[in-house]
PDB file of C-alpha atoms in Angstrom:
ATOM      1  CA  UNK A   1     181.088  34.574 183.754  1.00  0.00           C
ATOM      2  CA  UNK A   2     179.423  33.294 186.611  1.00  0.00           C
ATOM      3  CA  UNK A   3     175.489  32.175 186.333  1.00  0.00           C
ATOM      4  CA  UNK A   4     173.372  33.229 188.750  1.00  0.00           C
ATOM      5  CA  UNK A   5     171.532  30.229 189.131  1.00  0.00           C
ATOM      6  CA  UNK A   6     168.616  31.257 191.648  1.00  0.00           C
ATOM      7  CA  UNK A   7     167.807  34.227 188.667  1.00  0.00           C
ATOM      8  CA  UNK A   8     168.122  31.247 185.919  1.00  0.00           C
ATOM      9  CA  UNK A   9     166.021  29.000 188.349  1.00  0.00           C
ATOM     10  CA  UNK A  10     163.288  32.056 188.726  1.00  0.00           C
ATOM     11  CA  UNK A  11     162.875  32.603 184.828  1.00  0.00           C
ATOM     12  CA  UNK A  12     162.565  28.917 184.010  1.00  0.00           C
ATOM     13  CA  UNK A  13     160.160  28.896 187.102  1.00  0.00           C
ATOM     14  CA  UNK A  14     158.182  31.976 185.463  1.00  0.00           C
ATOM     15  CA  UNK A  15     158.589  30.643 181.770  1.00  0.00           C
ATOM     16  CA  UNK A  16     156.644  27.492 182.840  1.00  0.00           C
ATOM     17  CA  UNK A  17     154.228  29.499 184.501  1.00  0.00           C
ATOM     18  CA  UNK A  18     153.383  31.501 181.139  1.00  0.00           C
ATOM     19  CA  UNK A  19     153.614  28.745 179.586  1.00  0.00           C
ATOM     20  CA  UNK A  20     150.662  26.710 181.826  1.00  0.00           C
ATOM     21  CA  UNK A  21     149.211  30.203 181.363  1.00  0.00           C
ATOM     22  CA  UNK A  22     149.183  30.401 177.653  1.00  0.00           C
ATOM     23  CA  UNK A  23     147.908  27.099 177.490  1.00  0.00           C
ATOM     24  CA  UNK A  24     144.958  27.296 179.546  1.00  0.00           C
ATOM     25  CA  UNK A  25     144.002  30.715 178.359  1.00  0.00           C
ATOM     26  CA  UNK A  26     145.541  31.094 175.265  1.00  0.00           C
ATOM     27  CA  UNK A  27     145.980  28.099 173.426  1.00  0.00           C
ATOM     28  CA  UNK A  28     142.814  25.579 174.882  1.00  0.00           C
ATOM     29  CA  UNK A  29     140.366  28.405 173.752  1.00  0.00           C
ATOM     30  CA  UNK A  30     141.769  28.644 170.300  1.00  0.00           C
ATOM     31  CA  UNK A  31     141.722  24.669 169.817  1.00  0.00           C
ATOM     32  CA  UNK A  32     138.408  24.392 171.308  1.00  0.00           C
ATOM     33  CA  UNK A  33     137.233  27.238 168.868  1.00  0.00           C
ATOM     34  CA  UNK A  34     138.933  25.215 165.984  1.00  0.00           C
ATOM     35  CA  UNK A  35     137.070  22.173 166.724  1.00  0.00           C
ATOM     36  CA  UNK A  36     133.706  23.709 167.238  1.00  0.00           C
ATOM     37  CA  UNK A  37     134.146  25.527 164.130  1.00  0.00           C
ATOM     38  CA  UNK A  38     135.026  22.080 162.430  1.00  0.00           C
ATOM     39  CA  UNK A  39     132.625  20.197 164.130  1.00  0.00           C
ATOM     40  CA  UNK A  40     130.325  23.137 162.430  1.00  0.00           C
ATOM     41  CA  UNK A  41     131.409  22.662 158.998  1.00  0.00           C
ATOM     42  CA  UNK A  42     131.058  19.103 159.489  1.00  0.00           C
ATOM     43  CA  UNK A  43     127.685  19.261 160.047  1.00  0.00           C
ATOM     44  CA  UNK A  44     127.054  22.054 157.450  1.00  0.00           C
ATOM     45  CA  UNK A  45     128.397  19.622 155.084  1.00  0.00           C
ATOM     46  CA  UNK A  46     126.678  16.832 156.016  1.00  0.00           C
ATOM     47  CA  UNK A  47     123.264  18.800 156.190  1.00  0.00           C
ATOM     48  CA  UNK A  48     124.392  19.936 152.932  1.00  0.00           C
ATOM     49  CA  UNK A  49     124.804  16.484 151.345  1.00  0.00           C
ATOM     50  CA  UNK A  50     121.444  15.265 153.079  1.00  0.00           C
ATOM     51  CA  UNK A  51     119.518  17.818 151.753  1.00  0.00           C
ATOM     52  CA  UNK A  52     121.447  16.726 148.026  1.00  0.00           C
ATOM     53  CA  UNK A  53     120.448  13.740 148.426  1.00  0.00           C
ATOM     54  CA  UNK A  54     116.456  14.758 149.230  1.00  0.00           C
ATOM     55  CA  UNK A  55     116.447  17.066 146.504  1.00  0.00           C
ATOM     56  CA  UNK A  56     118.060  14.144 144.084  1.00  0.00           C
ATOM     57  CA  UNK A  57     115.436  11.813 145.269  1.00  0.00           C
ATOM     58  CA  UNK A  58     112.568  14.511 144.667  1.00  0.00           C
ATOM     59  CA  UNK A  59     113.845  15.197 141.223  1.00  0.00           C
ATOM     60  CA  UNK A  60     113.349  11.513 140.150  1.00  0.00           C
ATOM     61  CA  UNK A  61     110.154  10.841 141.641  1.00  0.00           C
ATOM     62  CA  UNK A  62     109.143  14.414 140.101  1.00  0.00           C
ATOM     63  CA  UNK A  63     110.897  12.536 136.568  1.00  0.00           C
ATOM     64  CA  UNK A  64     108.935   9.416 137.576  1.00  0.00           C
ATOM     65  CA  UNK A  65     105.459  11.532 138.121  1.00  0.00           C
ATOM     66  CA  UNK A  66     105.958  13.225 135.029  1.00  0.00           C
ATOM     67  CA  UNK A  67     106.602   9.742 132.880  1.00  0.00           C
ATOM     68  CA  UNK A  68     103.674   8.100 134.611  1.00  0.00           C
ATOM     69  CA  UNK A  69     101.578  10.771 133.320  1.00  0.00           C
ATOM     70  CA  UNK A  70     102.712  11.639 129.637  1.00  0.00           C
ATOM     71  CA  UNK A  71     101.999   7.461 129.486  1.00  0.00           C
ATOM     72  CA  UNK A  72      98.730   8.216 131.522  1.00  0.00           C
ATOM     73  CA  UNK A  73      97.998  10.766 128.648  1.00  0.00           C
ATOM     74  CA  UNK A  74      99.536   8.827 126.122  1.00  0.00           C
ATOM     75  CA  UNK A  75      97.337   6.073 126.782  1.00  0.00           C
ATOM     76  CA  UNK A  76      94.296   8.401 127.521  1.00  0.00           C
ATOM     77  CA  UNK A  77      94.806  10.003 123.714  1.00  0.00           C
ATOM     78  CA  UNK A  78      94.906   6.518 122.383  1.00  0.00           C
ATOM     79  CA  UNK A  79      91.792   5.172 124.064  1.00  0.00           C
ATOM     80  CA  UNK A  80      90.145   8.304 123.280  1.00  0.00           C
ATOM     81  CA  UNK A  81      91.104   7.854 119.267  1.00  0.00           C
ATOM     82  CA  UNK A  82      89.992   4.175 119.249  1.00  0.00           C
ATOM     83  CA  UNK A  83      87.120   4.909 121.084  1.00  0.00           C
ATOM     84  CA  UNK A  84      86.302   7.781 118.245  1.00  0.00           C
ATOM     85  CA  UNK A  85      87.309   5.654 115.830  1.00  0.00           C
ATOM     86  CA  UNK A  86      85.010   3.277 116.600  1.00  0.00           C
ATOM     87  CA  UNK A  87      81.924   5.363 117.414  1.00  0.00           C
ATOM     88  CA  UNK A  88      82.292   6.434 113.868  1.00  0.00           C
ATOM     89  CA  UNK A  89      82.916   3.197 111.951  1.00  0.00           C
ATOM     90  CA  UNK A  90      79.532   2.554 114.094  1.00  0.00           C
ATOM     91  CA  UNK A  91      77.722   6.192 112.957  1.00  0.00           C
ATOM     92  CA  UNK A  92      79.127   5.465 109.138  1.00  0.00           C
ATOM     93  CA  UNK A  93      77.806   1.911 109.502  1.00  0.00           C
ATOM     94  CA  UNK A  94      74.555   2.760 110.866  1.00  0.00           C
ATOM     95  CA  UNK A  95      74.091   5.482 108.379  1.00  0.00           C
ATOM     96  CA  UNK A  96      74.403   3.227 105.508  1.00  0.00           C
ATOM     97  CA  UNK A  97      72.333   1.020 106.948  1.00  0.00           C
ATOM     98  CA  UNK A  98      69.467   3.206 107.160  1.00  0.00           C
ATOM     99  CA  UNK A  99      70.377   4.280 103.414  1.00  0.00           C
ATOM    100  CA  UNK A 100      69.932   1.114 102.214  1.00  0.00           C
ATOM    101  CA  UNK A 101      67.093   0.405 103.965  1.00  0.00           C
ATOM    102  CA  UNK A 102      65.502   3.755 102.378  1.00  0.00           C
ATOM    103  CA  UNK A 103      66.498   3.078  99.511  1.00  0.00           C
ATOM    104  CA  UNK A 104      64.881  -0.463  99.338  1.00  0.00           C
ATOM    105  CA  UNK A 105      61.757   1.155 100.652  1.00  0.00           C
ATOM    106  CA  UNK A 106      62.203   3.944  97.721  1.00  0.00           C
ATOM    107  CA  UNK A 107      62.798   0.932  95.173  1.00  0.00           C
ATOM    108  CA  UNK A 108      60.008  -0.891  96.508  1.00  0.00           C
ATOM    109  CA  UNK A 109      57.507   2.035  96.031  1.00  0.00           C
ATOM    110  CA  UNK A 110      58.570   3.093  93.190  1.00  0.00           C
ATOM    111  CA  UNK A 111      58.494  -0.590  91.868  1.00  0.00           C
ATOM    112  CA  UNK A 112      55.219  -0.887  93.051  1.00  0.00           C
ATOM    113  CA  UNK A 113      54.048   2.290  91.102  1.00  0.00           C
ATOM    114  CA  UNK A 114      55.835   1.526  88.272  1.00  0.00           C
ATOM    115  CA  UNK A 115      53.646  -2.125  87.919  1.00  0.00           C
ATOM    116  CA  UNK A 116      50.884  -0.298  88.701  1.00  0.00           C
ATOM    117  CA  UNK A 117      51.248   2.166  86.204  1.00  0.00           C
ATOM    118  CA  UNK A 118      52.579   0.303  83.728  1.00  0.00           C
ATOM    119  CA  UNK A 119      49.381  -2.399  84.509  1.00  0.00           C
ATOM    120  CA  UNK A 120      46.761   0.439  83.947  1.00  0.00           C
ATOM    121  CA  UNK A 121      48.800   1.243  80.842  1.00  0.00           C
ATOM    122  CA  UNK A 122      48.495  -2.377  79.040  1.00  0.00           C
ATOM    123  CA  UNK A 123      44.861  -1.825  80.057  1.00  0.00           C
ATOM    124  CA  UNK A 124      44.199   1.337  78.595  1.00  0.00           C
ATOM    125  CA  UNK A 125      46.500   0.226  75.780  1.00  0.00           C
ATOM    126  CA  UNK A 126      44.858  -2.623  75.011  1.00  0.00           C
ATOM    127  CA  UNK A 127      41.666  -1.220  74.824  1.00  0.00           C
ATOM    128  CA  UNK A 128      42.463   1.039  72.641  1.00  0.00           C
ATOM    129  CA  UNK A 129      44.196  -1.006  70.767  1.00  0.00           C
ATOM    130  CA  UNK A 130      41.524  -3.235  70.625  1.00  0.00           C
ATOM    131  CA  UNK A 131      38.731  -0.391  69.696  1.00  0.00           C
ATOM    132  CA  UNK A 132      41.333   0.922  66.916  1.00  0.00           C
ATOM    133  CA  UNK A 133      41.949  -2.492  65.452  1.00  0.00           C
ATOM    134  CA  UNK A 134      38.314  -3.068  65.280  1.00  0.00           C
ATOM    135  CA  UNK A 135      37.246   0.480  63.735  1.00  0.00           C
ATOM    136  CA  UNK A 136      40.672  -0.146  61.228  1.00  0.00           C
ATOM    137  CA  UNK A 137      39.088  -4.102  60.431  1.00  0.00           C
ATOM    138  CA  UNK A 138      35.846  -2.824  59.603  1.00  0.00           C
ATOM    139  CA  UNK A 139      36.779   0.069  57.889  1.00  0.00           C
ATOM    140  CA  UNK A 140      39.299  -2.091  55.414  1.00  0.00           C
ATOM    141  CA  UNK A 141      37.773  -5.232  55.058  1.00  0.00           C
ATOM    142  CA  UNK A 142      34.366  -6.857  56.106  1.00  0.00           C
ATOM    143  CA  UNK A 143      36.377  -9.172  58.326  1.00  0.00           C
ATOM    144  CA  UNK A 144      35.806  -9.038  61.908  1.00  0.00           C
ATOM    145  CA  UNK A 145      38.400  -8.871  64.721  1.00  0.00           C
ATOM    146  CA  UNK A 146      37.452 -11.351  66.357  1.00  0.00           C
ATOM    147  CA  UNK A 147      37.722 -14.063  63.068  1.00  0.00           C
ATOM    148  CA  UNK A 148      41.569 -12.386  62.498  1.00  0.00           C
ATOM    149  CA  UNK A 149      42.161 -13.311  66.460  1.00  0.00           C
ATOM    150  CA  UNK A 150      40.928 -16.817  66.144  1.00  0.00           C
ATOM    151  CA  UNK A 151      42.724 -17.070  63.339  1.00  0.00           C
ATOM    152  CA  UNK A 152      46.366 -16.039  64.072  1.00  0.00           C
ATOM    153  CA  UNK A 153      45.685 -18.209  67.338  1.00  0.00           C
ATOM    154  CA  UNK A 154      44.941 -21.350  64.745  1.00  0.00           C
ATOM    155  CA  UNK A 155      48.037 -20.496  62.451  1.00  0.00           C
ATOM    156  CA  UNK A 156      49.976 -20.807  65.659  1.00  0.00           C
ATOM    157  CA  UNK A 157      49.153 -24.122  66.905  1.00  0.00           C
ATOM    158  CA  UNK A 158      49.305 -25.430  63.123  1.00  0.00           C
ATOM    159  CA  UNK A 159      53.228 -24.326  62.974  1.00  0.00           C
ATOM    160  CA  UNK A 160      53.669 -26.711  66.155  1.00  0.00           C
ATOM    161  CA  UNK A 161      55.597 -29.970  65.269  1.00  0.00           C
ATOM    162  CA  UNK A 162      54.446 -31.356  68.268  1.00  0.00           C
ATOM    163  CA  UNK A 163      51.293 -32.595  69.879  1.00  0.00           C
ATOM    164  CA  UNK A 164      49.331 -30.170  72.404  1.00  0.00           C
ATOM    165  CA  UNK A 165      49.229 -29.793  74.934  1.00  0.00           C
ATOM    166  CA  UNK A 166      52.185 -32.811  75.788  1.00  0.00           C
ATOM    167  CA  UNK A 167      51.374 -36.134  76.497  1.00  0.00           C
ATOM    168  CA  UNK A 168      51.960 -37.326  79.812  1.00  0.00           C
ATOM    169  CA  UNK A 169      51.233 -41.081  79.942  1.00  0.00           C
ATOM    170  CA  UNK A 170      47.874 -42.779  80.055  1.00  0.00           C
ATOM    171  CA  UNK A 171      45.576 -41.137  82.192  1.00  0.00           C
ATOM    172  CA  UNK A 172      41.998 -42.470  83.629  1.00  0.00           C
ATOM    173  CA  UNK A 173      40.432 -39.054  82.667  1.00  0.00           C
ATOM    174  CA  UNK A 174      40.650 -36.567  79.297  1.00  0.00           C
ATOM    175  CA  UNK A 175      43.061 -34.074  80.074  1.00  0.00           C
ATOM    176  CA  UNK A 176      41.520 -30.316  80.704  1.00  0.00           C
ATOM    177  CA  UNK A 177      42.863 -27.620  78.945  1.00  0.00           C
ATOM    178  CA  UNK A 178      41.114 -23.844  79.447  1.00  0.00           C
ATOM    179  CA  UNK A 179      40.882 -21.425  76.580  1.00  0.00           C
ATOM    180  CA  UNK A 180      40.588 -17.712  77.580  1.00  0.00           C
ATOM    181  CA  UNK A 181      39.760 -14.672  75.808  1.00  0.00           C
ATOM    182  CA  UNK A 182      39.432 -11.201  76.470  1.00  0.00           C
ATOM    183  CA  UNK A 183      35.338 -11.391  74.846  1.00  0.00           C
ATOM    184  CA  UNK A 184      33.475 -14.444  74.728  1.00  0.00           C
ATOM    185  CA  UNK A 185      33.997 -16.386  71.111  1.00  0.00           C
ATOM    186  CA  UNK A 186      30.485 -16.295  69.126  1.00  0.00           C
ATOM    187  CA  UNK A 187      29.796 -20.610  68.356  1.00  0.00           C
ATOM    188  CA  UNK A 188      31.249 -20.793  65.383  1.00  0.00           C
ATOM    189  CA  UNK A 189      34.745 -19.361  66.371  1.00  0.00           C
ATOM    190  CA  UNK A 190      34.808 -21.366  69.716  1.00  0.00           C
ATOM    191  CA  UNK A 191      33.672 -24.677  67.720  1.00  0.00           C
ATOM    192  CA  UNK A 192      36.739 -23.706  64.980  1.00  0.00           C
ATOM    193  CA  UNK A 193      38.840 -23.308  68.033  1.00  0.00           C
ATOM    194  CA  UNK A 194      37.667 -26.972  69.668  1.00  0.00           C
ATOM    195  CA  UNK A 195      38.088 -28.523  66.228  1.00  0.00           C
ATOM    196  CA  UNK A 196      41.686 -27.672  66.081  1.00  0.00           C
ATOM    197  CA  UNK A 197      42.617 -28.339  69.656  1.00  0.00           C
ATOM    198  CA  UNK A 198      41.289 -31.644  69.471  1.00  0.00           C
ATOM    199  CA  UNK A 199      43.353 -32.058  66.112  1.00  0.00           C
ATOM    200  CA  UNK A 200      46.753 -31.105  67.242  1.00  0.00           C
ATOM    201  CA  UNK A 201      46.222 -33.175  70.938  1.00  0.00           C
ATOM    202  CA  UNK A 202      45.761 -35.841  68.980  1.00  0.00           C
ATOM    203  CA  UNK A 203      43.299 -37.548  71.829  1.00  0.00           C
ATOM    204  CA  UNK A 204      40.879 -36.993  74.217  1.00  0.00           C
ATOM    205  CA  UNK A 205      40.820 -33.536  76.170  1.00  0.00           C
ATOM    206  CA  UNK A 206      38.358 -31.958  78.010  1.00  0.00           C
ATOM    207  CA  UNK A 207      38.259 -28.280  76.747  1.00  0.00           C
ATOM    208  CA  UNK A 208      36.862 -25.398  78.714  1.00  0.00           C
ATOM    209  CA  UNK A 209      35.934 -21.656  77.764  1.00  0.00           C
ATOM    210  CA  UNK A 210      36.584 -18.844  80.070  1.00  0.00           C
ATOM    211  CA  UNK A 211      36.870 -14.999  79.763  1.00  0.00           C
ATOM    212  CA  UNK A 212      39.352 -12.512  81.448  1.00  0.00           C
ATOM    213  CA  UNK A 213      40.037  -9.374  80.728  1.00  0.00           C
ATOM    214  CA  UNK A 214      43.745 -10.077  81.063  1.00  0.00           C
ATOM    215  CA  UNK A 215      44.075 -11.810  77.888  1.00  0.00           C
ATOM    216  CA  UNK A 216      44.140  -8.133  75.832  1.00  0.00           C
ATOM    217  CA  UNK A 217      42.405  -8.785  72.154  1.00  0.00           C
ATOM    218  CA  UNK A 218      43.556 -12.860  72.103  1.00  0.00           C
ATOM    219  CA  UNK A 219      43.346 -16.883  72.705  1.00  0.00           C
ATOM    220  CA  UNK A 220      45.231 -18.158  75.719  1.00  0.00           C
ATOM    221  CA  UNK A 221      45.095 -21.701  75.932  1.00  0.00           C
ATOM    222  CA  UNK A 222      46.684 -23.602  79.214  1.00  0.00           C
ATOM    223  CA  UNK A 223      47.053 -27.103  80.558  1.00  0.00           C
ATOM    224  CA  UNK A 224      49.183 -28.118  83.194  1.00  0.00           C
ATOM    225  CA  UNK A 225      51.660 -25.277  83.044  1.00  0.00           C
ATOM    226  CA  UNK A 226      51.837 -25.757  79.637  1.00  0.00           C
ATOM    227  CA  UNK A 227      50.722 -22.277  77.930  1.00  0.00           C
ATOM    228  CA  UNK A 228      49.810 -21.128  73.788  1.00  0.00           C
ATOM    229  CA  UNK A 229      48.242 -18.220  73.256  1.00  0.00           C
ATOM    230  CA  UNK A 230      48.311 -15.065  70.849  1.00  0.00           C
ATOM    231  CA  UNK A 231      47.371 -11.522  71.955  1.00  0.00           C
ATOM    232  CA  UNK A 232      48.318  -8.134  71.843  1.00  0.00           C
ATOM    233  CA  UNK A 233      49.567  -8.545  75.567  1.00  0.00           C
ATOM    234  CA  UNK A 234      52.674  -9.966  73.362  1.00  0.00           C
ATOM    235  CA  UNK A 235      52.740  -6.414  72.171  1.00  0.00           C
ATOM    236  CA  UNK A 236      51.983  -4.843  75.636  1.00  0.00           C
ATOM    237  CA  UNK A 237      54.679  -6.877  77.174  1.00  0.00           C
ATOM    238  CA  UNK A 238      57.475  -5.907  74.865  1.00  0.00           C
ATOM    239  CA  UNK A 239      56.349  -2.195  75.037  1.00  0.00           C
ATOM    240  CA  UNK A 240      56.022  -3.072  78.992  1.00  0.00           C
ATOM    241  CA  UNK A 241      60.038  -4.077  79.149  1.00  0.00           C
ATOM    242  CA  UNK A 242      61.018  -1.021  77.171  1.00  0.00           C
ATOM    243  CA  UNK A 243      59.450   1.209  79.499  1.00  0.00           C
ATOM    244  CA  UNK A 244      60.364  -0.675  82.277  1.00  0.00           C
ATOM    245  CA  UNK A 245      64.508  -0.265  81.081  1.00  0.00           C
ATOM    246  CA  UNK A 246      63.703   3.452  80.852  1.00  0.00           C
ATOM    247  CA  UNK A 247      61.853   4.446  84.499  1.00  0.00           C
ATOM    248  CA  UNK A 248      64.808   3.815  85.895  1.00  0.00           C
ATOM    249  CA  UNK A 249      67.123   6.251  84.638  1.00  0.00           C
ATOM    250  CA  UNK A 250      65.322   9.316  86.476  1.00  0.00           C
ATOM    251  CA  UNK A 251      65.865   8.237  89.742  1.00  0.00           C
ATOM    252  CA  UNK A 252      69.700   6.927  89.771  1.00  0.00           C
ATOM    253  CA  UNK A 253      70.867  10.767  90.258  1.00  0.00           C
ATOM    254  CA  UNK A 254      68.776  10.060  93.549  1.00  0.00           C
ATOM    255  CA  UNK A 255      70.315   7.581  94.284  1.00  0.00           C
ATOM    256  CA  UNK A 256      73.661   8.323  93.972  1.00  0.00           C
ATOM    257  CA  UNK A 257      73.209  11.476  96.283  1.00  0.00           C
ATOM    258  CA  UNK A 258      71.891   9.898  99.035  1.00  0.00           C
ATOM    259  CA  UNK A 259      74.761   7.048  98.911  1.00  0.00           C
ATOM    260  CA  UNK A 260      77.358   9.810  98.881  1.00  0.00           C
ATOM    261  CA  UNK A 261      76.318  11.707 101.859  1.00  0.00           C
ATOM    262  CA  UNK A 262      77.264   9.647 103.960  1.00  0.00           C
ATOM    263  CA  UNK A 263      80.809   8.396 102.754  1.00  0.00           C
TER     264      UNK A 263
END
């Protein structure tokens, strides 16, 4: 079989013509397609990735916002309860100050009515006392009160073992001693009374009468701080400390109210 080479030489001729054709219309279209479309996707994913990478880096400063503020609010909270905390300690502080101080200003008044009271008592007391004790003398005996005072205030300073008032030394001048009573002694009580002073010092002393009221039906005799004396403010006194244990107890309920009020 003979070829026909001018018909062979023709197709080769036309199949390198379709194939410079299918390249430049065919096939450079397609791969320039392909690489736009990959070129595309290659950007999509790197958009994609960029805009992973923002929203990662929002999400922890977001985290980081929202840790700086629960310890902004955590430290807010504890500031706050300190600060409360102290304002009260302050408040409880100040309030039991001012209890105290009312209730030293309550004591105080009601210590100051309670001497007063209890002063106009022994006064009335001793009066009466004094105005019984005579009517009761005169009534039982024809002794007078006044004899009975001078002499329990004698029996007294005879029981002392020592000299008084004390010795102190040798002095230039008689010692003074004052003898008080609530009336004034008739002469022959207040000479009884110097005779027995003068006795018991045992030496010189210059003695001097007084009255005051104070001294409630009784002989009060003082030198130098030294003090002997007999009266019914002895009594008074004792009578004085028993009421004075008693007042008390009314006002402790007080008390104790006003303390706990403010615990």
């Amino acid at each position: 079989m003979q070829i026909d080479w001018f018909t062979a030489a023709a197709q080769a001729v036309n199949f390198l013509i379709l194939l410079v054709l299918l390249k430049r219309f065919l096939y450079q279209p397609i791969l320039r397609t392909m690489r736009a479309r990959e070129e595309a996707i290659a950007r999509q994913v790197e958009d994609a990735l960029r805009t992973r990478e923002e929203a990662a880096r929002e999400l922890a400063a977001h985290a980081q916002m929202r840790r700086e503020l629960e310890e902004s609010r955590t430290a807010l909270l504890a500031e706050a309860r300190d600060e409360t905390a102290g304002r009260r300690r302050e408040m409880e502080a100040e309030a039991r100050r001012e209890v105290a101080a009312l209730r030293r200003r309550w004591q105080e008044a009601a210590e100051a009515e309670r001497a007063a009271f209890l002063d106009g008592l022994r006064q009335r007391t001793g009066r009466e006392v004094c105005a019984v004790a005579r009517r009761v003398l005169r009534d039982l005996a024809d002794e007078d009160l006044e004899r009975r005072i001078v002499q329990s205030f004698l029996d007294r300073l005879a029981h002392l073992e020592e000299p008084w008032p004390p010795a102190r030394g040798r002095e230039e001048e008689p010692e003074e001693v004052t003898v008080r009573t609530s009336v004034e002694l008739s002469p022959r009580f207040a000479e009884r009374v110097r005779e027995a002073l003068l006795r018991r010092a045992g030496r010189e002393v210059a003695l001097r009468f007084a009255v005051d009221p104070e001294v409630i039906c009784g002989i009060e005799a003082r030198s130098r701080g030294h003090k002997l004396a007999w009266s019914v403010r002895d009594f008074l006194d004792g009578v004085e400390e028993r009421l004075f244990l008693t007042a008390p107890v009314a006002t402790e309920p007080l008390l104790a109210e006003e303390s706990g009020s403010v615990r």
